[in-house]
mmCIF file with all atom_site columns, C-alpha atoms in Angstrom:
data_model
loop_
_atom_site.group_PDB
_atom_site.id
_atom_site.type_symbol
_atom_site.label_atom_id
_atom_site.label_alt_id
_atom_site.label_comp_id
_atom_site.label_asym_id
_atom_site.label_entity_id
_atom_site.label_seq_id
_atom_site.pdbx_PDB_ins_code
_atom_site.Cartn_x
_atom_site.Cartn_y
_atom_site.Cartn_z
_atom_site.occupancy
_atom_site.B_iso_or_equiv
_atom_site.pdbx_formal_charge
_atom_site.auth_seq_id
_atom_site.auth_comp_id
_atom_site.auth_asym_id
_atom_site.auth_atom_id
_atom_site.pdbx_PDB_model_num
ATOM 1   C CA . MET J 1 1   ? 17.987 19.147  -50.768 1.00 42.00 ? 1   MET J CA 1
ATOM 2   C CA . GLY J 1 2   ? 14.554 20.561  -53.133 1.00 43.00 ? 2   GLY J CA 1
ATOM 3   C CA . ILE J 1 3   ? 10.991 19.575  -52.425 1.00 40.00 ? 3   ILE J CA 1
ATOM 4   C CA . LYS J 1 4   ? 8.414  20.493  -53.913 1.00 36.00 ? 4   LYS J CA 1
ATOM 5   C CA . THR J 1 5   ? 5.080  21.379  -53.131 1.00 34.00 ? 5   THR J CA 1
ATOM 6   C CA . ARG J 1 6   ? 1.400  21.368  -54.500 1.00 32.00 ? 6   ARG J CA 1
ATOM 7   C CA . SER J 1 7   ? -1.311 23.441  -52.777 1.00 33.00 ? 7   SER J CA 1
ATOM 8   C CA . VAL J 1 8   ? -4.544 23.865  -53.786 1.00 34.00 ? 8   VAL J CA 1
ATOM 9   C CA . ALA J 1 9   ? -5.611 26.507  -50.946 1.00 36.00 ? 9   ALA J CA 1
ATOM 10  C CA . ALA J 1 10  ? -2.385 28.877  -51.457 1.00 38.00 ? 10  ALA J CA 1
ATOM 11  C CA . PRO J 1 11  ? 0.374  28.265  -52.475 1.00 39.00 ? 11  PRO J CA 1
ATOM 12  C CA . ALA J 1 12  ? 3.082  27.980  -49.923 1.00 41.00 ? 12  ALA J CA 1
ATOM 13  C CA . THR J 1 13  ? 4.745  30.615  -48.391 1.00 43.00 ? 13  THR J CA 1
ATOM 14  C CA . ASN J 1 14  ? 9.033  30.096  -47.993 1.00 42.00 ? 14  ASN J CA 1
ATOM 15  C CA . ARG J 1 15  ? 8.691  29.941  -44.394 1.00 40.00 ? 15  ARG J CA 1
ATOM 16  C CA . THR J 1 16  ? 5.755  27.140  -44.708 1.00 38.00 ? 16  THR J CA 1
ATOM 17  C CA . LEU J 1 17  ? 8.801  25.603  -47.767 1.00 37.00 ? 17  LEU J CA 1
ATOM 18  C CA . LYS J 1 18  ? 12.111 25.902  -45.253 1.00 39.00 ? 18  LYS J CA 1
ATOM 19  C CA . ARG J 1 19  ? 10.167 24.518  -41.950 1.00 38.00 ? 19  ARG J CA 1
ATOM 20  C CA . ILE J 1 20  ? 9.729  21.197  -45.066 1.00 37.00 ? 20  ILE J CA 1
ATOM 21  C CA . ARG J 1 21  ? 12.582 21.282  -45.758 1.00 42.00 ? 21  ARG J CA 1
ATOM 22  C CA . ALA J 1 22  ? 14.079 21.632  -42.081 1.00 40.00 ? 22  ALA J CA 1
ATOM 23  C CA . VAL J 1 23  ? 11.864 18.670  -41.185 1.00 38.00 ? 23  VAL J CA 1
ATOM 24  C CA . GLY J 1 24  ? 13.271 15.905  -44.129 1.00 42.00 ? 24  GLY J CA 1
ATOM 25  C CA . GLY J 1 25  ? 16.768 16.656  -43.189 1.00 42.00 ? 25  GLY J CA 1
ATOM 26  C CA . VAL J 1 26  ? 15.928 16.174  -39.727 1.00 38.00 ? 26  VAL J CA 1
ATOM 27  C CA . ALA J 1 27  ? 14.276 12.999  -41.084 1.00 38.00 ? 27  ALA J CA 1
ATOM 28  C CA . ALA J 1 28  ? 16.523 12.079  -43.107 1.00 38.00 ? 28  ALA J CA 1
ATOM 29  C CA . ALA J 1 29  ? 19.342 12.367  -40.480 1.00 37.00 ? 29  ALA J CA 1
ATOM 30  C CA . VAL J 1 30  ? 17.508 10.289  -37.783 1.00 35.00 ? 30  VAL J CA 1
ATOM 31  C CA . ALA J 1 31  ? 17.189 7.208   -40.954 1.00 36.00 ? 31  ALA J CA 1
ATOM 32  C CA . ALA J 1 32  ? 20.718 7.231   -41.684 1.00 36.00 ? 32  ALA J CA 1
ATOM 33  C CA . ALA J 1 33  ? 22.071 6.915   -37.990 1.00 36.00 ? 33  ALA J CA 1
ATOM 34  C CA . VAL J 1 34  ? 19.037 3.882   -37.141 1.00 34.00 ? 34  VAL J CA 1
ATOM 35  C CA . VAL J 1 35  ? 20.471 2.288   -39.414 1.00 34.00 ? 35  VAL J CA 1
ATOM 36  C CA . LEU J 1 36  ? 23.824 2.912   -39.431 1.00 33.00 ? 36  LEU J CA 1
ATOM 37  C CA . SER J 1 37  ? 23.711 1.533   -35.813 1.00 32.00 ? 37  SER J CA 1
ATOM 38  C CA . ALA J 1 38  ? 21.183 -1.259  -36.511 1.00 33.00 ? 38  ALA J CA 1
ATOM 39  C CA . ALA J 1 39  ? 24.597 -2.880  -38.643 1.00 31.00 ? 39  ALA J CA 1
ATOM 40  C CA . PRO J 1 40  ? 25.947 -5.247  -37.235 1.00 31.00 ? 40  PRO J CA 1
ATOM 41  C CA . ALA J 1 41  ? 30.202 -5.629  -37.162 1.00 28.00 ? 41  ALA J CA 1
ATOM 42  C CA . SER J 1 42  ? 30.101 -8.459  -38.264 1.00 34.00 ? 42  SER J CA 1
ATOM 43  C CA . ALA J 1 43  ? 28.917 -6.205  -41.850 1.00 36.00 ? 43  ALA J CA 1
ATOM 44  C CA . SER J 1 44  ? 31.789 -5.414  -42.837 1.00 39.00 ? 44  SER J CA 1
ATOM 45  C CA . GLY J 1 45  ? 32.398 -6.201  -46.585 1.00 44.00 ? 45  GLY J CA 1
ATOM 46  C CA . ASP J 1 46  ? 28.609 -6.797  -46.779 1.00 47.00 ? 46  ASP J CA 1
ATOM 47  C CA . TYR J 1 47  ? 27.982 -5.716  -49.864 1.00 46.00 ? 47  TYR J CA 1
ATOM 48  C CA . SER J 1 48  ? 24.460 -6.983  -49.848 1.00 48.00 ? 48  SER J CA 1
ATOM 49  C CA . GLY J 1 49  ? 22.544 -3.720  -51.745 1.00 60.00 ? 49  GLY J CA 1
ATOM 50  C CA . LEU J 1 50  ? 23.236 -6.578  -54.315 1.00 69.00 ? 50  LEU J CA 1
ATOM 51  C CA . SER J 1 51  ? 20.005 -7.939  -55.471 1.00 94.00 ? 51  SER J CA 1
ATOM 52  C CA . THR J 1 52  ? 21.166 -10.981 -56.762 1.00 95.00 ? 52  THR J CA 1
ATOM 53  C CA . VAL J 1 53  ? 23.860 -13.259 -57.222 1.00 96.00 ? 53  VAL J CA 1
ATOM 54  C CA . ALA J 1 54  ? 25.370 -11.837 -59.788 1.00 94.00 ? 54  ALA J CA 1
ATOM 55  C CA . GLY J 1 55  ? 28.047 -11.405 -62.331 1.00 91.00 ? 55  GLY J CA 1
ATOM 56  C CA . SER J 1 56  ? 30.107 -9.565  -65.311 1.00 88.00 ? 56  SER J CA 1
ATOM 57  C CA . ASP J 1 57  ? 32.596 -10.164 -68.021 1.00 84.00 ? 57  ASP J CA 1
ATOM 58  C CA . GLY J 1 58  ? 34.396 -13.665 -67.261 1.00 86.00 ? 58  GLY J CA 1
ATOM 59  C CA . PHE J 1 59  ? 32.857 -15.614 -64.156 1.00 89.00 ? 59  PHE J CA 1
ATOM 60  C CA . ALA J 1 60  ? 36.006 -16.701 -62.419 1.00 88.00 ? 60  ALA J CA 1
ATOM 61  C CA . ASN J 1 61  ? 35.461 -14.105 -59.805 1.00 89.00 ? 61  ASN J CA 1
ATOM 62  C CA . ASP J 1 62  ? 32.022 -13.904 -59.509 1.00 93.00 ? 62  ASP J CA 1
ATOM 63  C CA . TRP J 1 63  ? 31.359 -14.275 -56.075 1.00 95.00 ? 63  TRP J CA 1
ATOM 64  C CA . ASN J 1 64  ? 33.711 -12.032 -54.973 1.00 92.00 ? 64  ASN J CA 1
ATOM 65  C CA . ASP J 1 65  ? 31.740 -9.518  -54.459 1.00 91.00 ? 65  ASP J CA 1
ATOM 66  C CA . GLU J 1 66  ? 28.033 -11.527 -52.204 1.00 94.00 ? 66  GLU J CA 1
ATOM 67  C CA . GLY J 1 67  ? 25.906 -10.402 -49.459 1.00 93.00 ? 67  GLY J CA 1
ATOM 68  C CA . ILE J 1 68  ? 25.677 -12.483 -46.829 1.00 96.00 ? 68  ILE J CA 1
ATOM 69  C CA . LEU J 1 69  ? 23.940 -15.055 -45.771 1.00 97.00 ? 69  LEU J CA 1
ATOM 70  C CA . SER J 1 70  ? 23.684 -16.148 -42.081 1.00 98.00 ? 70  SER J CA 1
ATOM 71  C CA . THR J 1 71  ? 20.078 -16.866 -39.568 1.00 97.00 ? 71  THR J CA 1
ATOM 72  C CA . THR J 1 72  ? 19.325 -13.037 -39.913 1.00 97.00 ? 72  THR J CA 1
ATOM 73  C CA . ARG J 1 73  ? 20.793 -12.077 -42.909 1.00 96.00 ? 73  ARG J CA 1
ATOM 74  C CA . HIS J 1 74  ? 18.270 -12.484 -46.060 1.00 96.00 ? 74  HIS J CA 1
ATOM 75  C CA . ALA J 1 75  ? 17.394 -16.585 -44.352 1.00 97.00 ? 75  ALA J CA 1
ATOM 76  C CA . SER J 1 76  ? 14.566 -16.543 -46.511 1.00 97.00 ? 76  SER J CA 1
ATOM 77  C CA . SER J 1 77  ? 15.724 -16.636 -49.993 1.00 97.00 ? 77  SER J CA 1
ATOM 78  C CA . ASN J 1 78  ? 16.592 -17.508 -52.966 1.00 97.00 ? 78  ASN J CA 1
ATOM 79  C CA . ALA J 1 79  ? 20.230 -16.798 -52.116 1.00 97.00 ? 79  ALA J CA 1
ATOM 80  C CA . THR J 1 80  ? 20.091 -18.932 -49.518 1.00 98.00 ? 80  THR J CA 1
ATOM 81  C CA . CYS J 1 81  ? 18.725 -22.521 -51.563 1.00 97.00 ? 81  CYS J CA 1
ATOM 82  C CA . LEU J 1 82  ? 21.485 -21.878 -53.661 1.00 98.00 ? 82  LEU J CA 1
ATOM 83  C CA . TRP J 1 83  ? 24.301 -21.840 -50.909 1.00 98.00 ? 83  TRP J CA 1
ATOM 84  C CA . GLN J 1 84  ? 22.053 -25.114 -49.649 1.00 98.00 ? 84  GLN J CA 1
ATOM 85  C CA . LYS J 1 85  ? 22.920 -26.494 -53.612 1.00 97.00 ? 85  LYS J CA 1
ATOM 86  C CA . ILE J 1 86  ? 26.785 -25.599 -52.321 1.00 97.00 ? 86  ILE J CA 1
ATOM 87  C CA . LEU J 1 87  ? 26.035 -27.491 -49.580 1.00 98.00 ? 87  LEU J CA 1
ATOM 88  C CA . TRP J 1 88  ? 25.121 -31.013 -50.838 1.00 97.00 ? 88  TRP J CA 1
ATOM 89  C CA . ALA J 1 89  ? 27.248 -30.824 -53.879 1.00 97.00 ? 89  ALA J CA 1
ATOM 90  C CA . ASP J 1 90  ? 30.402 -30.613 -51.282 1.00 97.00 ? 90  ASP J CA 1
ATOM 91  C CA . GLY J 1 91  ? 28.664 -33.312 -49.535 1.00 97.00 ? 91  GLY J CA 1
ATOM 92  C CA . LYS J 1 92  ? 28.125 -30.647 -46.010 1.00 97.00 ? 92  LYS J CA 1
ATOM 93  C CA . LEU J 1 93  ? 23.955 -31.127 -46.653 1.00 97.00 ? 93  LEU J CA 1
ATOM 94  C CA . ALA J 1 94  ? 21.088 -33.408 -48.007 1.00 96.00 ? 94  ALA J CA 1
ATOM 95  C CA . TRP J 1 95  ? 19.213 -33.021 -50.532 1.00 94.00 ? 95  TRP J CA 1
ATOM 96  C CA . ASP J 1 96  ? 15.567 -33.062 -49.025 1.00 95.00 ? 96  ASP J CA 1
ATOM 97  C CA . ASP J 1 97  ? 17.236 -30.013 -46.627 1.00 96.00 ? 97  ASP J CA 1
ATOM 98  C CA . ILE J 1 98  ? 17.362 -27.589 -49.468 1.00 96.00 ? 98  ILE J CA 1
ATOM 99  C CA . ASP J 1 99  ? 14.144 -25.942 -48.441 1.00 96.00 ? 99  ASP J CA 1
ATOM 100 C CA . GLY J 1 100 ? 15.841 -21.604 -48.431 1.00 97.00 ? 100 GLY J CA 1
ATOM 101 C CA . VAL J 1 101 ? 15.547 -21.071 -45.327 1.00 98.00 ? 101 VAL J CA 1
ATOM 102 C CA . PHE J 1 102 ? 18.896 -20.785 -43.497 1.00 98.00 ? 102 PHE J CA 1
ATOM 103 C CA . GLY J 1 103 ? 18.167 -22.423 -40.273 1.00 98.00 ? 103 GLY J CA 1
ATOM 104 C CA . PRO J 1 104 ? 20.754 -23.955 -37.163 1.00 98.00 ? 104 PRO J CA 1
ATOM 105 C CA . GLY J 1 105 ? 21.254 -26.843 -39.748 1.00 98.00 ? 105 GLY J CA 1
ATOM 106 C CA . THR J 1 106 ? 22.178 -25.243 -42.351 1.00 98.00 ? 106 THR J CA 1
ATOM 107 C CA . ARG J 1 107 ? 24.713 -22.768 -39.937 1.00 98.00 ? 107 ARG J CA 1
ATOM 108 C CA . GLU J 1 108 ? 26.273 -25.917 -38.374 1.00 98.00 ? 108 GLU J CA 1
ATOM 109 C CA . ALA J 1 109 ? 26.221 -27.244 -41.882 1.00 98.00 ? 109 ALA J CA 1
ATOM 110 C CA . THR J 1 110 ? 28.169 -24.106 -43.339 1.00 98.00 ? 110 THR J CA 1
ATOM 111 C CA . LYS J 1 111 ? 30.940 -23.973 -40.216 1.00 97.00 ? 111 LYS J CA 1
ATOM 112 C CA . LYS J 1 112 ? 31.851 -27.264 -41.743 1.00 96.00 ? 112 LYS J CA 1
ATOM 113 C CA . TRP J 1 113 ? 32.363 -26.553 -45.465 1.00 97.00 ? 113 TRP J CA 1
ATOM 114 C CA . GLN J 1 114 ? 34.348 -22.684 -44.089 1.00 97.00 ? 114 GLN J CA 1
ATOM 115 C CA . GLN J 1 115 ? 36.754 -25.448 -41.861 1.00 95.00 ? 115 GLN J CA 1
ATOM 116 C CA . GLU J 1 116 ? 37.117 -27.401 -45.166 1.00 94.00 ? 116 GLU J CA 1
ATOM 117 C CA . TRP J 1 117 ? 37.873 -24.154 -47.088 1.00 93.00 ? 117 TRP J CA 1
ATOM 118 C CA . VAL J 1 118 ? 38.516 -20.808 -45.798 1.00 92.00 ? 118 VAL J CA 1
ATOM 119 C CA . ASN J 1 119 ? 41.335 -19.191 -43.624 1.00 83.00 ? 119 ASN J CA 1
ATOM 120 C CA . GLY J 1 120 ? 40.046 -18.453 -40.559 1.00 75.00 ? 120 GLY J CA 1
ATOM 121 C CA . THR J 1 121 ? 36.745 -18.379 -38.735 1.00 79.00 ? 121 THR J CA 1
ATOM 122 C CA . ALA J 1 122 ? 34.835 -20.954 -39.231 1.00 95.00 ? 122 ALA J CA 1
ATOM 123 C CA . ASP J 1 123 ? 31.480 -18.936 -37.907 1.00 96.00 ? 123 ASP J CA 1
ATOM 124 C CA . GLY J 1 124 ? 28.587 -20.279 -39.700 1.00 97.00 ? 124 GLY J CA 1
ATOM 125 C CA . ILE J 1 125 ? 28.088 -17.302 -41.645 1.00 97.00 ? 125 ILE J CA 1
ATOM 126 C CA . VAL J 1 126 ? 28.563 -16.726 -45.417 1.00 97.00 ? 126 VAL J CA 1
ATOM 127 C CA . GLY J 1 127 ? 29.851 -13.175 -46.469 1.00 94.00 ? 127 GLY J CA 1
ATOM 128 C CA . LYS J 1 128 ? 32.639 -12.821 -48.711 1.00 92.00 ? 128 LYS J CA 1
ATOM 129 C CA . ALA J 1 129 ? 36.065 -14.885 -48.109 1.00 93.00 ? 129 ALA J CA 1
ATOM 130 C CA . THR J 1 130 ? 33.327 -17.748 -48.453 1.00 96.00 ? 130 THR J CA 1
ATOM 131 C CA . PHE J 1 131 ? 31.354 -16.733 -51.632 1.00 95.00 ? 131 PHE J CA 1
ATOM 132 C CA . THR J 1 132 ? 34.861 -16.904 -52.875 1.00 94.00 ? 132 THR J CA 1
ATOM 133 C CA . GLU J 1 133 ? 36.395 -19.896 -51.733 1.00 95.00 ? 133 GLU J CA 1
ATOM 134 C CA . ALA J 1 134 ? 32.506 -21.724 -53.159 1.00 96.00 ? 134 ALA J CA 1
ATOM 135 C CA . GLY J 1 135 ? 32.803 -19.732 -56.693 1.00 95.00 ? 135 GLY J CA 1
ATOM 136 C CA . LYS J 1 136 ? 36.408 -21.504 -57.457 1.00 95.00 ? 136 LYS J CA 1
ATOM 137 C CA . SER J 1 137 ? 34.261 -24.744 -58.107 1.00 96.00 ? 137 SER J CA 1
ATOM 138 C CA . LEU J 1 138 ? 32.820 -22.644 -61.177 1.00 96.00 ? 138 LEU J CA 1
ATOM 139 C CA . ARG J 1 139 ? 33.320 -24.265 -63.895 1.00 95.00 ? 139 ARG J CA 1
ATOM 140 C CA . ASP J 1 140 ? 32.391 -23.773 -68.463 1.00 94.00 ? 140 ASP J CA 1
ATOM 141 C CA . THR J 1 141 ? 31.834 -28.039 -68.929 1.00 92.00 ? 141 THR J CA 1
ATOM 142 C CA . ASP J 1 142 ? 30.142 -27.542 -72.064 1.00 90.00 ? 142 ASP J CA 1
ATOM 143 C CA . GLY J 1 143 ? 33.061 -24.832 -73.591 1.00 90.00 ? 143 GLY J CA 1
ATOM 144 C CA . ASN J 1 144 ? 31.088 -21.871 -74.080 1.00 89.00 ? 144 ASN J CA 1
ATOM 145 C CA . GLY J 1 145 ? 33.005 -19.634 -72.095 1.00 87.00 ? 145 GLY J CA 1
ATOM 146 C CA . SER J 1 146 ? 29.827 -18.849 -70.090 1.00 90.00 ? 146 SER J CA 1
ATOM 147 C CA . VAL J 1 147 ? 29.198 -21.183 -66.356 1.00 94.00 ? 147 VAL J CA 1
ATOM 148 C CA . ASP J 1 148 ? 26.783 -23.785 -66.585 1.00 95.00 ? 148 ASP J CA 1
ATOM 149 C CA . THR J 1 149 ? 27.791 -26.043 -63.562 1.00 96.00 ? 149 THR J CA 1
ATOM 150 C CA . TYR J 1 150 ? 28.435 -25.424 -59.606 1.00 96.00 ? 150 TYR J CA 1
ATOM 151 C CA . ARG J 1 151 ? 30.809 -28.761 -59.184 1.00 96.00 ? 151 ARG J CA 1
ATOM 152 C CA . GLY J 1 152 ? 31.342 -30.105 -56.201 1.00 96.00 ? 152 GLY J CA 1
ATOM 153 C CA . THR J 1 153 ? 33.895 -32.295 -54.000 1.00 93.00 ? 153 THR J CA 1
ATOM 154 C CA . GLU J 1 154 ? 31.450 -35.569 -52.834 1.00 88.00 ? 154 GLU J CA 1
ATOM 155 C CA . GLY J 1 155 ? 31.181 -36.710 -57.136 1.00 91.00 ? 155 GLY J CA 1
ATOM 156 C CA . ARG J 1 156 ? 27.889 -34.349 -56.958 1.00 95.00 ? 156 ARG J CA 1
ATOM 157 C CA . SER J 1 157 ? 27.630 -31.239 -59.263 1.00 95.00 ? 157 SER J CA 1
ATOM 158 C CA . PHE J 1 158 ? 23.600 -29.490 -60.338 1.00 96.00 ? 158 PHE J CA 1
ATOM 159 C CA . LEU J 1 159 ? 23.180 -26.352 -63.180 1.00 95.00 ? 159 LEU J CA 1
ATOM 160 C CA . VAL J 1 160 ? 23.852 -22.498 -62.462 1.00 96.00 ? 160 VAL J CA 1
ATOM 161 C CA . SER J 1 161 ? 23.646 -20.032 -64.855 1.00 94.00 ? 161 SER J CA 1
ATOM 162 C CA . ARG J 1 162 ? 24.042 -16.538 -65.741 1.00 93.00 ? 162 ARG J CA 1
ATOM 163 C CA . THR J 1 163 ? 22.143 -15.043 -67.617 1.00 93.00 ? 163 THR J CA 1
ATOM 164 C CA . ALA J 1 164 ? 22.462 -12.077 -69.765 1.00 91.00 ? 164 ALA J CA 1
ATOM 165 C CA . ASP J 1 165 ? 22.311 -9.428  -66.739 1.00 92.00 ? 165 ASP J CA 1
ATOM 166 C CA . GLY J 1 166 ? 24.466 -11.254 -65.578 1.00 93.00 ? 166 GLY J CA 1
ATOM 167 C CA . ASP J 1 167 ? 21.922 -12.965 -62.734 1.00 96.00 ? 167 ASP J CA 1
ATOM 168 C CA . TYR J 1 168 ? 22.676 -16.696 -61.418 1.00 96.00 ? 168 TYR J CA 1
ATOM 169 C CA . THR J 1 169 ? 20.334 -18.907 -61.593 1.00 97.00 ? 169 THR J CA 1
ATOM 170 C CA . PHE J 1 170 ? 19.609 -22.766 -60.893 1.00 96.00 ? 170 PHE J CA 1
ATOM 171 C CA . TYR J 1 171 ? 17.312 -24.859 -61.158 1.00 94.00 ? 171 TYR J CA 1
ATOM 172 C CA . ASP J 1 172 ? 14.585 -25.365 -58.205 1.00 90.00 ? 172 ASP J CA 1
ATOM 173 C CA . TRP J 1 173 ? 12.384 -29.036 -57.069 1.00 83.00 ? 173 TRP J CA 1
ATOM 174 C CA . ALA J 1 174 ? 10.267 -28.707 -59.557 1.00 88.00 ? 174 ALA J CA 1
ATOM 175 C CA . GLY J 1 175 ? 12.460 -27.834 -62.799 1.00 92.00 ? 175 GLY J CA 1
ATOM 176 C CA . GLU J 1 176 ? 11.911 -24.649 -63.068 1.00 94.00 ? 176 GLU J CA 1
ATOM 177 C CA . LYS J 1 177 ? 14.578 -21.781 -63.087 1.00 96.00 ? 177 LYS J CA 1
ATOM 178 C CA . ARG J 1 178 ? 15.512 -19.332 -60.704 1.00 96.00 ? 178 ARG J CA 1
ATOM 179 C CA . ILE J 1 179 ? 17.398 -16.303 -60.036 1.00 97.00 ? 179 ILE J CA 1
ATOM 180 C CA . ALA J 1 180 ? 19.261 -16.479 -57.172 1.00 97.00 ? 180 ALA J CA 1
ATOM 181 C CA . GLY J 1 181 ? 17.697 -13.001 -54.828 1.00 97.00 ? 181 GLY J CA 1
ATOM 182 C CA . TYR J 1 182 ? 18.926 -12.035 -52.147 1.00 96.00 ? 182 TYR J CA 1
ATOM 183 C CA . ASN J 1 183 ? 15.497 -10.649 -51.070 1.00 95.00 ? 183 ASN J CA 1
ATOM 184 C CA . TYR J 1 184 ? 12.460 -13.395 -52.138 1.00 95.00 ? 184 TYR J CA 1
ATOM 185 C CA . LEU J 1 185 ? 12.080 -16.952 -51.432 1.00 96.00 ? 185 LEU J CA 1
ATOM 186 C CA . THR J 1 186 ? 10.617 -18.750 -54.372 1.00 94.00 ? 186 THR J CA 1
ATOM 187 C CA . CYS J 1 187 ? 12.654 -22.236 -54.373 1.00 90.00 ? 187 CYS J CA 1
ATOM 188 C CA . ILE J 1 188 ? 10.471 -24.381 -53.069 1.00 81.00 ? 188 ILE J CA 1
#
């Protein structure tokens, strides 16, 4: 790990550079330890380094590696808006409850959805198994080979698509196309 320094008054000595490198290494180790110790046990399999709900190639397995949505993880985000639309399409959430905030109502609706669709614990946290199961309802209704719809179980569907970069998009309340990002909320 090399650190480039510039001094106006005098060039840095070897001893100064070694001290800077040592302090930088210790700081990096402390930062890594804090991040690792702060991660919950349920984060195993969490791909939340991703910035958007995304996919590539055929859409059938696009949602098999998504991040976590919960009351504490990406709780206010466009990805949560997308998830709430899924809950609406599958009859677990009212249309008026789609607000991009993963609160107690979304958590309870998620538990109900998981009880029907996911083998295992219905914990109200959207992780890999839950996203994978939801991805099975993505459809190519116009037959052009790309995803264009999420088809819910209550006769409800909504438009969803994938950009050329692989980012999933959907429409917000005003009819604006939004990217399903994990780290921002613009869908309301």
